[in-house]
Amino acid sequence: MLLASLLLAATLVTQTRPVPSARQLAWHKLETCAFVHFGPNTFSGNEWGTGKENPNSFNPTELDCRQWARSFKAGGFKGVILTAKHHDGFCLWPSKLSTHTVANSPCKHDILKDLSQACKAEGLKFGVYLSPWDRNHPAYGTDAYNDTFVGMLEEVLTNYGPIFEVWFDGANGEGPNGKRQVYDWDRYISTVRRLQPNAVIFSDAGPDVRWVGNEDGIAPKTCWATIQRDRYHAGTPLYKELGEGDPNGANWVPAECDVSIRPGWFWRSAENDKVKTPVQLEELFYKSVGHGAAMLLNVPPDSRGLIHENDLASMVAFHKTIKETFKSNLAPRNGGLVVKFKQPVKFDRIELAEDITQGQRVSKFAVIAKLEDKEMEIASETTIGRRRILRFKPTLATEIEVRIIGSLGAARLRPIKIFASPDCR
Ligand code: FUL
């Protein structure tokens, strides 16, 4: 009844909200993707290479990108984003525009080719991280470098597609000649649009996907997919605003939460025993995907060129718990915002979702659980967005109701879903 009146109200109220593009809608469905930091730093133990490292140091002895892709699949990830070029400028493909590449290393593999093919074989989407900051390239800091960077983008976007996401790092340090580059973002973006029109572009400021404003993998509980995009640029000092977003923002630019499974972005042997536990990964899932954002978990291959056993074990156990938790929805399929049960049901998760093709609207809601004649408010929260997962201690109820208290235009919610995690059964 409540759902029916909400839908009716929605047809009467003509408030337009920003909505996702087709490429953003496809991206939203992926939810969890793996990030791969790999390069000379894997062998030096550095986080930021200087660009002066000897390409001979890049020498993975058992490189197997198929093992990476199999591992990510086993971890439940839907896409993979590789650091094709990090700040050291080292290209993991044999670029014709640089001498600092895999072609001048003992490895000889075109890692973009290997990984893009492995992803295809495992049914994973493939994306690339390309740092415009380049601490090696002699042209960096001059106009000519913008041509070089566009040329590199052309190589990467032409030869290894389809690409689902291009991840632009906003860092803008000095190059080998002590100069900083003035980045030509308009050209970089139009190059991606021209060559991979279905790819989303990530940076602090979008245009398609925004940074969540921290590297802890956490979106705030209040998280709007909208921002006022022209307030920001890559490298924005206002990045703290990017977490919550802006309900009045004119642009749909959802948040992506990047975080590493290890303390560093690159593998180092000293951190083999500091891999995040399955429980920590689960926590990150609830605080990213469960807050309506996306999870981008960095799992860096080791100096053998393999995903380390500890990282793999942790990802697999994480995925198993998530899969088991969300296996069967306890709510009847035709339930709206009120669900009734004949017998008390025990649950510890409630999942809500707005129909984001109509934009994001809900700004305040409560969840009420009833057991016999007792009524209890079990949650009072703000945004819902694409997917909002609420966690509770195991709770018994014969009725669960979601009350919308604040909304920018009529709320358009999907039916409530109710789950019991393995701990609740
Ligand atoms: C940052 C970089 O400086 C880090 O090295 C890492 O790549 C992270 C994902 O983005 O801006």
Tab-separated table of C-alpha atoms and ligand atoms in Angstrom:
chain	number	residue	atom	x	y	z
A	1	MET	CA	0.000	0.000	0.000
A	2	LEU	CA	2.762	2.376	1.042
A	3	LEU	CA	4.817	1.416	-2.009
A	4	ALA	CA	1.806	1.934	-4.277
A	5	SER	CA	1.190	5.404	-2.888
A	6	LEU	CA	4.888	6.256	-3.208
A	7	LEU	CA	4.879	5.242	-6.844
A	8	LEU	CA	1.723	7.251	-7.450
A	9	ALA	CA	3.260	10.255	-5.762
A	10	ALA	CA	6.325	9.874	-7.962
A	11	THR	CA	4.242	10.217	-11.091
A	12	LEU	CA	2.615	13.368	-9.736
A	13	VAL	CA	5.776	15.076	-8.557
A	14	THR	CA	7.983	16.135	-11.401
A	15	GLN	CA	11.255	16.820	-9.689
A	16	THR	CA	14.192	15.972	-11.895
A	17	ARG	CA	17.239	14.513	-10.229
A	18	PRO	CA	20.613	13.756	-11.852
A	19	VAL	CA	20.670	10.170	-13.131
A	20	PRO	CA	23.489	7.794	-14.109
A	21	SER	CA	24.598	7.403	-17.734
A	22	ALA	CA	24.537	3.969	-19.385
A	23	ARG	CA	28.269	3.516	-18.758
A	24	GLN	CA	27.825	4.439	-15.093
A	25	LEU	CA	24.903	2.036	-14.670
A	26	ALA	CA	27.028	-0.796	-16.067
A	27	TRP	CA	29.858	0.181	-13.710
A	28	HIS	CA	27.542	0.262	-10.658
A	29	LYS	CA	26.704	-3.397	-11.190
A	30	LEU	CA	30.336	-4.469	-10.752
A	31	GLU	CA	30.455	-3.395	-7.076
A	32	THR	CA	33.818	-4.991	-6.201
A	33	CYS	CA	36.913	-4.758	-8.398
A	34	ALA	CA	40.565	-5.598	-7.844
A	35	PHE	CA	43.313	-3.013	-8.135
A	36	VAL	CA	46.776	-4.201	-9.184
A	37	HIS	CA	49.907	-2.235	-8.323
A	38	PHE	CA	52.857	-3.867	-10.051
A	39	GLY	CA	56.115	-2.428	-11.429
A	40	PRO	CA	59.724	-1.660	-10.425
A	41	ASN	CA	58.506	-0.837	-6.886
A	42	THR	CA	57.598	-4.523	-6.478
A	43	PHE	CA	61.337	-5.209	-6.625
A	44	SER	CA	62.723	-2.152	-4.795
A	45	GLY	CA	60.261	-1.987	-1.898
A	46	ASN	CA	59.518	1.675	-2.715
A	47	GLU	CA	56.014	3.134	-2.740
A	48	TRP	CA	56.933	5.864	-5.227
A	49	GLY	CA	59.676	5.007	-7.716
A	50	THR	CA	62.077	7.766	-8.728
A	51	GLY	CA	61.976	7.030	-12.451
A	52	LYS	CA	65.714	6.342	-12.303
A	53	GLU	CA	65.435	2.634	-11.536
A	54	ASN	CA	67.263	0.275	-13.873
A	55	PRO	CA	64.676	-1.564	-16.043
A	56	ASN	CA	66.775	-4.679	-15.413
A	57	SER	CA	65.420	-4.701	-11.872
A	58	PHE	CA	61.954	-5.560	-13.206
A	59	ASN	CA	62.331	-9.316	-13.320
A	60	PRO	CA	59.389	-11.457	-12.181
A	61	THR	CA	60.576	-15.046	-12.333
A	62	GLU	CA	57.221	-16.861	-12.507
A	63	LEU	CA	54.935	-14.221	-14.050
A	64	ASP	CA	51.468	-15.661	-14.592
A	65	CYS	CA	48.663	-13.155	-15.213
A	66	ARG	CA	46.192	-16.012	-15.570
A	67	GLN	CA	46.894	-16.875	-11.909
A	68	TRP	CA	46.058	-13.244	-10.997
A	69	ALA	CA	42.779	-13.364	-12.895
A	70	ARG	CA	41.836	-16.745	-11.408
A	71	SER	CA	42.612	-15.386	-7.928
A	72	PHE	CA	40.459	-12.273	-8.432
A	73	LYS	CA	37.623	-14.369	-9.747
A	74	ALA	CA	37.894	-16.588	-6.668
A	75	GLY	CA	37.745	-13.419	-4.558
A	76	GLY	CA	34.422	-12.498	-6.186
A	77	PHE	CA	35.739	-9.487	-8.090
A	78	LYS	CA	34.102	-8.464	-11.346
A	79	GLY	CA	36.838	-6.267	-12.819
A	80	VAL	CA	40.576	-5.594	-12.572
A	81	ILE	CA	42.430	-2.268	-12.842
A	82	LEU	CA	46.185	-2.482	-13.519
A	83	THR	CA	48.792	0.244	-12.944
A	84	ALA	CA	49.832	0.375	-16.601
A	85	LYS	CA	52.105	3.281	-15.590
A	86	HIS	CA	52.748	4.497	-12.035
A	87	HIS	CA	54.562	7.695	-11.030
A	88	ASP	CA	57.997	6.186	-11.913
A	89	GLY	CA	56.887	6.280	-15.569
A	90	PHE	CA	57.653	2.591	-16.139
A	91	CYS	CA	55.263	1.242	-18.784
A	92	LEU	CA	54.032	-2.322	-18.321
A	93	TRP	CA	53.437	-2.445	-22.082
A	94	PRO	CA	56.139	-1.933	-24.753
A	95	SER	CA	55.303	1.733	-25.383
A	96	LYS	CA	56.962	3.351	-28.384
A	97	LEU	CA	56.901	6.672	-26.517
A	98	SER	CA	59.274	5.830	-23.668
A	99	THR	CA	62.465	3.891	-23.060
A	100	HIS	CA	61.409	3.109	-19.497
A	101	THR	CA	59.299	0.068	-20.367
A	102	VAL	CA	58.946	-3.637	-19.953
A	103	ALA	CA	60.574	-4.091	-23.387
A	104	ASN	CA	63.893	-2.967	-21.908
A	105	SER	CA	63.578	-5.292	-18.923
A	106	PRO	CA	64.491	-8.983	-18.723
A	107	CYS	CA	60.765	-9.786	-18.447
A	108	LYS	CA	59.814	-9.163	-22.102
A	109	HIS	CA	56.123	-9.819	-21.418
A	110	ASP	CA	53.573	-7.264	-22.522
A	111	ILE	CA	51.758	-7.341	-19.199
A	112	LEU	CA	48.741	-5.410	-20.500
A	113	LYS	CA	48.322	-8.020	-23.199
A	114	ASP	CA	48.747	-10.951	-20.794
A	115	LEU	CA	46.362	-9.540	-18.201
A	116	SER	CA	43.708	-8.293	-20.623
A	117	GLN	CA	43.608	-11.766	-22.216
A	118	ALA	CA	43.534	-13.499	-18.824
A	119	CYS	CA	40.639	-11.269	-17.772
A	120	LYS	CA	38.712	-12.149	-20.921
A	121	ALA	CA	39.299	-15.844	-20.271
A	122	GLU	CA	38.014	-15.531	-16.689
A	123	GLY	CA	35.073	-13.269	-17.556
A	124	LEU	CA	36.476	-10.199	-15.766
A	125	LYS	CA	36.398	-6.615	-16.995
A	126	PHE	CA	39.769	-4.967	-17.612
A	127	GLY	CA	40.714	-1.411	-16.681
A	128	VAL	CA	43.863	0.696	-16.523
A	129	TYR	CA	45.469	3.137	-14.117
A	130	LEU	CA	47.699	5.661	-15.854
A	131	SER	CA	49.569	8.229	-13.830
A	132	PRO	CA	50.031	11.498	-15.707
A	133	TRP	CA	52.812	12.288	-13.224
A	134	ASP	CA	55.918	10.772	-14.776
A	135	ARG	CA	59.226	10.950	-12.937
A	136	ASN	CA	61.149	9.462	-15.840
A	137	HIS	CA	59.961	10.982	-19.101
A	138	PRO	CA	62.334	13.717	-20.385
A	139	ALA	CA	59.416	15.705	-21.876
A	140	TYR	CA	57.498	15.872	-18.570
A	141	GLY	CA	56.988	19.523	-17.604
A	142	THR	CA	56.725	20.722	-21.235
A	143	ASP	CA	53.811	20.965	-23.684
A	144	ALA	CA	55.277	18.059	-25.622
A	145	TYR	CA	54.535	15.735	-22.691
A	146	ASN	CA	50.791	16.195	-23.126
A	147	ASP	CA	51.221	14.792	-26.647
A	148	THR	CA	53.250	11.918	-25.190
A	149	PHE	CA	50.659	11.135	-22.546
A	150	VAL	CA	47.831	11.239	-25.083
A	151	GLY	CA	49.925	8.960	-27.322
A	152	MET	CA	50.372	6.514	-24.438
A	153	LEU	CA	46.632	6.589	-23.791
A	154	GLU	CA	46.072	5.848	-27.474
A	155	GLU	CA	48.386	2.831	-27.327
A	156	VAL	CA	46.726	1.447	-24.206
A	157	LEU	CA	43.127	2.145	-25.239
A	158	THR	CA	43.566	0.813	-28.777
A	159	ASN	CA	45.442	-2.408	-28.180
A	160	TYR	CA	43.970	-3.962	-25.040
A	161	GLY	CA	40.264	-3.199	-25.055
A	162	PRO	CA	37.515	-3.307	-24.179
A	163	ILE	CA	38.479	-1.158	-21.182
A	164	PHE	CA	35.787	-0.638	-18.526
A	165	GLU	CA	37.497	2.047	-16.404
A	166	VAL	CA	40.376	4.504	-16.841
A	167	TRP	CA	41.765	5.504	-13.458
A	168	PHE	CA	43.511	8.883	-13.441
A	169	ASP	CA	45.691	9.654	-10.480
A	170	GLY	CA	45.705	13.359	-9.696
A	171	ALA	CA	49.289	13.471	-8.341
A	172	ASN	CA	51.262	16.261	-10.000
A	173	GLY	CA	54.860	16.259	-8.751
A	174	GLU	CA	58.094	17.297	-10.386
A	175	GLY	CA	59.639	15.418	-13.272
A	176	PRO	CA	63.312	14.682	-14.037
A	177	ASN	CA	63.918	18.326	-15.057
A	178	GLY	CA	62.437	19.677	-11.816
A	179	LYS	CA	59.311	20.980	-13.577
A	180	ARG	CA	55.668	20.217	-12.985
A	181	GLN	CA	53.336	19.422	-15.839
A	182	VAL	CA	50.252	21.443	-16.666
A	183	TYR	CA	47.898	18.541	-17.405
A	184	ASP	CA	45.541	18.860	-20.359
A	185	TRP	CA	42.581	17.031	-18.790
A	186	ASP	CA	40.151	17.993	-21.551
A	187	ARG	CA	42.361	16.242	-24.086
A	188	TYR	CA	42.946	13.189	-21.888
A	189	ILE	CA	39.213	12.814	-21.328
A	190	SER	CA	38.265	13.284	-24.964
A	191	THR	CA	40.885	10.678	-25.918
A	192	VAL	CA	39.218	8.122	-23.635
A	193	ARG	CA	35.756	9.032	-24.958
A	194	ARG	CA	36.961	8.685	-28.559
A	195	LEU	CA	38.660	5.308	-28.130
A	196	GLN	CA	36.664	3.642	-25.324
A	197	PRO	CA	33.277	5.342	-25.194
A	198	ASN	CA	31.895	2.758	-22.747
A	199	ALA	CA	34.702	3.211	-20.206
A	200	VAL	CA	34.052	5.228	-17.060
A	201	ILE	CA	36.711	7.789	-16.167
A	202	PHE	CA	37.809	7.986	-12.534
A	203	SER	CA	39.593	10.899	-10.894
A	204	ASP	CA	39.109	13.030	-7.785
A	205	ALA	CA	36.611	14.990	-9.849
A	206	GLY	CA	35.201	12.298	-12.125
A	207	PRO	CA	33.853	12.984	-14.729
A	208	ASP	CA	32.172	9.565	-14.249
A	209	VAL	CA	33.419	8.155	-10.940
A	210	ARG	CA	34.865	10.133	-8.042
A	211	TRP	CA	37.447	9.340	-5.391
A	212	VAL	CA	35.826	8.835	-1.979
A	213	GLY	CA	38.400	11.170	-0.428
A	214	ASN	CA	40.385	8.633	1.632
A	215	GLU	CA	42.507	5.559	0.977
A	216	ASP	CA	40.919	3.491	3.754
A	217	GLY	CA	38.247	1.978	1.503
A	218	ILE	CA	35.403	3.587	3.439
A	219	ALA	CA	32.452	5.669	2.255
A	220	PRO	CA	30.597	7.625	4.936
A	221	LYS	CA	27.129	6.417	5.952
A	222	THR	CA	25.647	9.478	4.317
A	223	CYS	CA	26.780	9.092	0.735
A	224	TRP	CA	25.231	10.852	-2.248
A	225	ALA	CA	26.129	9.776	-5.776
A	226	THR	CA	25.751	13.427	-6.776
A	227	ILE	CA	28.290	16.271	-6.572
A	228	GLN	CA	28.670	19.700	-8.070
A	229	ARG	CA	31.414	18.590	-10.435
A	230	ASP	CA	32.713	22.029	-11.397
A	231	ARG	CA	33.764	22.656	-7.762
A	232	TYR	CA	36.554	20.086	-8.143
A	233	HIS	CA	39.556	19.182	-10.244
A	234	ALA	CA	41.998	16.246	-10.028
A	235	GLY	CA	44.170	16.958	-6.986
A	236	THR	CA	41.453	19.130	-5.383
A	237	PRO	CA	42.189	20.398	-1.850
A	238	LEU	CA	38.433	20.013	-1.198
A	239	TYR	CA	38.714	16.224	-1.374
A	240	LYS	CA	37.175	15.745	2.086
A	241	GLU	CA	33.807	16.802	0.629
A	242	LEU	CA	33.988	13.931	-1.851
A	243	GLY	CA	32.990	11.328	0.740
A	244	GLU	CA	29.439	12.473	1.424
A	245	GLY	CA	28.872	14.142	-1.921
A	246	ASP	CA	26.179	16.773	-2.283
A	247	PRO	CA	22.412	16.113	-2.390
A	248	ASN	CA	22.021	19.309	-4.392
A	249	GLY	CA	24.892	18.557	-6.781
A	250	ALA	CA	23.924	18.662	-10.444
A	251	ASN	CA	26.058	15.694	-11.547
A	252	TRP	CA	25.872	11.934	-11.002
A	253	VAL	CA	29.471	11.027	-10.052
A	254	PRO	CA	29.376	8.051	-7.623
A	255	ALA	CA	32.172	7.291	-5.144
A	256	GLU	CA	34.762	4.547	-5.466
A	257	CYS	CA	36.630	3.379	-2.349
A	258	ASP	CA	40.226	2.349	-3.031
A	259	VAL	CA	42.209	0.525	-0.372
A	260	SER	CA	45.059	-1.988	-0.261
A	261	ILE	CA	44.843	-5.492	1.192
A	262	ARG	CA	48.342	-4.751	2.583
A	263	PRO	CA	49.761	-1.671	4.316
A	264	GLY	CA	51.428	-0.535	1.034
A	265	TRP	CA	50.122	-0.311	-2.531
A	266	PHE	CA	53.014	-2.448	-3.803
A	267	TRP	CA	54.015	-5.915	-2.598
A	268	ARG	CA	56.920	-6.309	-0.222
A	269	SER	CA	57.977	-9.462	1.580
A	270	ALA	CA	57.974	-7.746	4.995
A	271	GLU	CA	54.192	-7.288	4.656
A	272	ASN	CA	53.282	-10.918	3.883
A	273	ASP	CA	51.995	-11.280	7.433
A	274	LYS	CA	50.120	-7.961	7.361
A	275	VAL	CA	47.474	-8.946	4.830
A	276	LYS	CA	43.978	-7.828	5.851
A	277	THR	CA	41.894	-10.642	7.313
A	278	PRO	CA	38.628	-11.872	5.745
A	279	VAL	CA	36.762	-10.137	8.585
A	280	GLN	CA	38.523	-6.829	7.821
A	281	LEU	CA	37.661	-7.186	4.120
A	282	GLU	CA	34.049	-7.916	5.007
A	283	GLU	CA	33.962	-4.770	7.131
A	284	LEU	CA	35.272	-2.779	4.141
A	285	PHE	CA	32.633	-4.313	1.878
A	286	TYR	CA	29.841	-3.135	4.196
A	287	LYS	CA	31.385	0.325	4.456
A	288	SER	CA	31.785	0.783	0.692
A	289	VAL	CA	29.287	-1.301	-1.303
A	290	GLY	CA	26.927	-1.294	1.682
A	291	HIS	CA	26.966	2.504	1.691
A	292	GLY	CA	26.073	2.710	-2.000
A	293	ALA	CA	29.663	3.151	-3.271
A	294	ALA	CA	32.090	0.733	-4.986
A	295	MET	CA	34.970	-1.258	-3.497
A	296	LEU	CA	38.353	-1.243	-5.261
A	297	LEU	CA	40.660	-3.589	-3.380
A	298	ASN	CA	44.350	-3.482	-4.265
A	299	VAL	CA	45.957	-6.931	-4.297
A	300	PRO	CA	49.552	-6.461	-5.506
A	301	PRO	CA	51.390	-9.382	-7.149
A	302	ASP	CA	54.731	-10.347	-5.593
A	303	SER	CA	58.233	-10.374	-7.098
A	304	ARG	CA	57.617	-13.854	-8.537
A	305	GLY	CA	54.818	-12.264	-10.557
A	306	LEU	CA	52.105	-14.150	-8.630
A	307	ILE	CA	49.342	-13.249	-6.204
A	308	HIS	CA	50.734	-14.305	-2.845
A	309	GLU	CA	49.127	-17.278	-1.058
A	310	ASN	CA	48.117	-15.169	1.968
A	311	ASP	CA	46.306	-12.554	-0.129
A	312	LEU	CA	44.512	-15.265	-2.083
A	313	ALA	CA	43.378	-17.120	1.049
A	314	SER	CA	42.010	-13.924	2.568
A	315	MET	CA	40.095	-12.896	-0.584
A	316	VAL	CA	38.571	-16.346	-0.994
A	317	ALA	CA	37.357	-16.532	2.616
A	318	PHE	CA	35.925	-13.007	2.360
A	319	HIS	CA	34.011	-13.913	-0.774
A	320	LYS	CA	32.658	-17.119	0.786
A	321	THR	CA	31.103	-15.251	3.730
A	322	ILE	CA	29.566	-12.564	1.508
A	323	LYS	CA	28.168	-15.180	-0.858
A	324	GLU	CA	26.645	-17.181	1.997
A	325	THR	CA	25.189	-14.105	3.679
A	326	PHE	CA	23.364	-12.860	0.582
A	327	LYS	CA	22.402	-16.278	-0.792
A	328	SER	CA	18.731	-16.263	0.186
A	329	ASN	CA	16.454	-13.317	0.706
A	330	LEU	CA	14.102	-14.039	3.614
A	331	ALA	CA	11.588	-11.402	2.508
A	332	PRO	CA	8.745	-12.411	0.188
A	333	ARG	CA	9.457	-11.285	-3.374
A	334	ASN	CA	6.388	-9.133	-3.726
A	335	GLY	CA	7.057	-7.284	-0.444
A	336	GLY	CA	7.190	-3.506	-0.619
A	337	LEU	CA	8.374	-1.376	2.275
A	338	VAL	CA	6.446	-3.477	4.799
A	339	VAL	CA	7.207	-7.173	5.107
A	340	LYS	CA	5.110	-9.541	7.200
A	341	PHE	CA	5.921	-13.064	8.302
A	342	LYS	CA	3.676	-15.782	9.698
A	343	GLN	CA	6.418	-17.006	12.015
A	344	PRO	CA	9.108	-14.835	13.681
A	345	VAL	CA	12.121	-14.561	11.387
A	346	LYS	CA	15.705	-14.232	12.646
A	347	PHE	CA	17.890	-11.868	10.627
A	348	ASP	CA	20.950	-9.626	10.967
A	349	ARG	CA	21.072	-7.799	7.612
A	350	ILE	CA	18.562	-5.598	5.783
A	351	GLU	CA	19.262	-4.428	2.268
A	352	LEU	CA	17.585	-1.382	0.745
A	353	ALA	CA	17.972	0.104	-2.701
A	354	GLU	CA	16.638	3.057	-4.622
A	355	ASP	CA	15.780	2.784	-8.288
A	356	ILE	CA	18.795	4.895	-9.286
A	357	THR	CA	17.627	5.185	-12.882
A	358	GLN	CA	15.343	7.824	-11.309
A	359	GLY	CA	18.202	9.396	-9.344
A	360	GLN	CA	19.016	9.258	-5.637
A	361	ARG	CA	16.393	10.815	-3.375
A	362	VAL	CA	16.073	9.462	0.165
A	363	SER	CA	17.739	11.658	2.820
A	364	LYS	CA	16.296	10.140	5.991
A	365	PHE	CA	14.625	6.853	6.876
A	366	ALA	CA	13.891	4.554	9.784
A	367	VAL	CA	13.412	0.814	10.091
A	368	ILE	CA	10.808	-0.544	12.486
A	369	ALA	CA	10.697	-4.180	13.571
A	370	LYS	CA	7.630	-5.721	15.212
A	371	LEU	CA	7.496	-8.861	17.272
A	372	GLU	CA	4.052	-9.858	18.528
A	373	ASP	CA	2.732	-6.572	19.952
A	374	LYS	CA	6.133	-4.973	20.531
A	375	GLU	CA	7.368	-2.339	18.066
A	376	MET	CA	11.012	-1.264	17.952
A	377	GLU	CA	12.897	1.278	15.844
A	378	ILE	CA	16.031	-0.664	14.889
A	379	ALA	CA	17.620	1.910	12.560
A	380	SER	CA	17.470	5.620	11.894
A	381	GLU	CA	19.676	6.593	8.974
A	382	THR	CA	20.143	9.063	6.128
A	383	THR	CA	20.895	7.996	2.537
A	384	ILE	CA	20.046	4.754	0.725
A	385	GLY	CA	21.262	5.121	-2.866
A	386	ARG	CA	22.110	2.160	-5.059
A	387	ARG	CA	22.551	-0.342	-2.227
A	388	ARG	CA	22.341	0.240	1.504
A	389	ILE	CA	23.088	-2.682	3.775
A	390	LEU	CA	22.212	-2.365	7.457
A	391	ARG	CA	23.734	-4.704	9.997
A	392	PHE	CA	22.133	-5.751	13.280
A	393	LYS	CA	22.755	-8.212	16.050
A	394	PRO	CA	20.560	-11.281	15.410
A	395	THR	CA	16.977	-9.990	15.690
A	396	LEU	CA	13.564	-11.691	15.659
A	397	ALA	CA	10.609	-10.040	13.944
A	398	THR	CA	7.208	-10.817	12.496
A	399	GLU	CA	7.060	-7.532	10.594
A	400	ILE	CA	9.648	-5.110	9.228
A	401	GLU	CA	8.788	-1.689	7.909
A	402	VAL	CA	10.917	0.982	6.252
A	403	ARG	CA	9.637	4.514	6.826
A	404	ILE	CA	10.839	7.255	4.536
A	405	ILE	CA	11.151	10.432	6.568
A	406	GLY	CA	12.977	12.727	4.159
A	407	SER	CA	13.272	12.594	0.382
A	408	LEU	CA	14.159	14.974	-2.452
A	409	GLY	CA	11.115	14.206	-4.540
A	410	ALA	CA	9.154	10.982	-4.242
A	411	ALA	CA	11.192	8.008	-3.061
A	412	ARG	CA	11.488	5.105	-5.518
A	413	LEU	CA	12.557	2.077	-3.527
A	414	ARG	CA	13.036	-1.515	-4.521
A	415	PRO	CA	11.453	-4.134	-2.231
A	416	ILE	CA	13.239	-4.702	1.087
A	417	LYS	CA	15.604	-7.671	1.276
A	418	ILE	CA	16.338	-9.466	4.511
A	419	PHE	CA	19.244	-11.812	5.200
A	420	ALA	CA	20.837	-13.886	7.905
A	421	SER	CA	24.642	-14.083	7.873
A	422	PRO	CA	26.259	-17.457	8.735
A	423	ASP	CA	26.710	-16.172	12.327
A	424	CYS	CA	22.955	-15.611	12.666
A	425	ARG	CA	21.800	-19.070	11.624
B	1	FUL	C1	47.892	7.554	-5.134
B	1	FUL	C2	49.307	7.179	-5.542
B	1	FUL	O1	50.219	8.183	-5.200
B	1	FUL	C3	49.611	5.882	-4.820
B	1	FUL	O2	50.926	5.443	-5.061
B	1	FUL	C4	48.604	4.838	-5.284
B	1	FUL	O3	48.786	4.549	-6.646
B	1	FUL	C5	47.175	5.329	-5.035
B	1	FUL	C6	46.119	4.397	-5.533
B	1	FUL	O4	46.990	6.605	-5.628
B	1	FUL	O5	47.560	8.813	-5.548
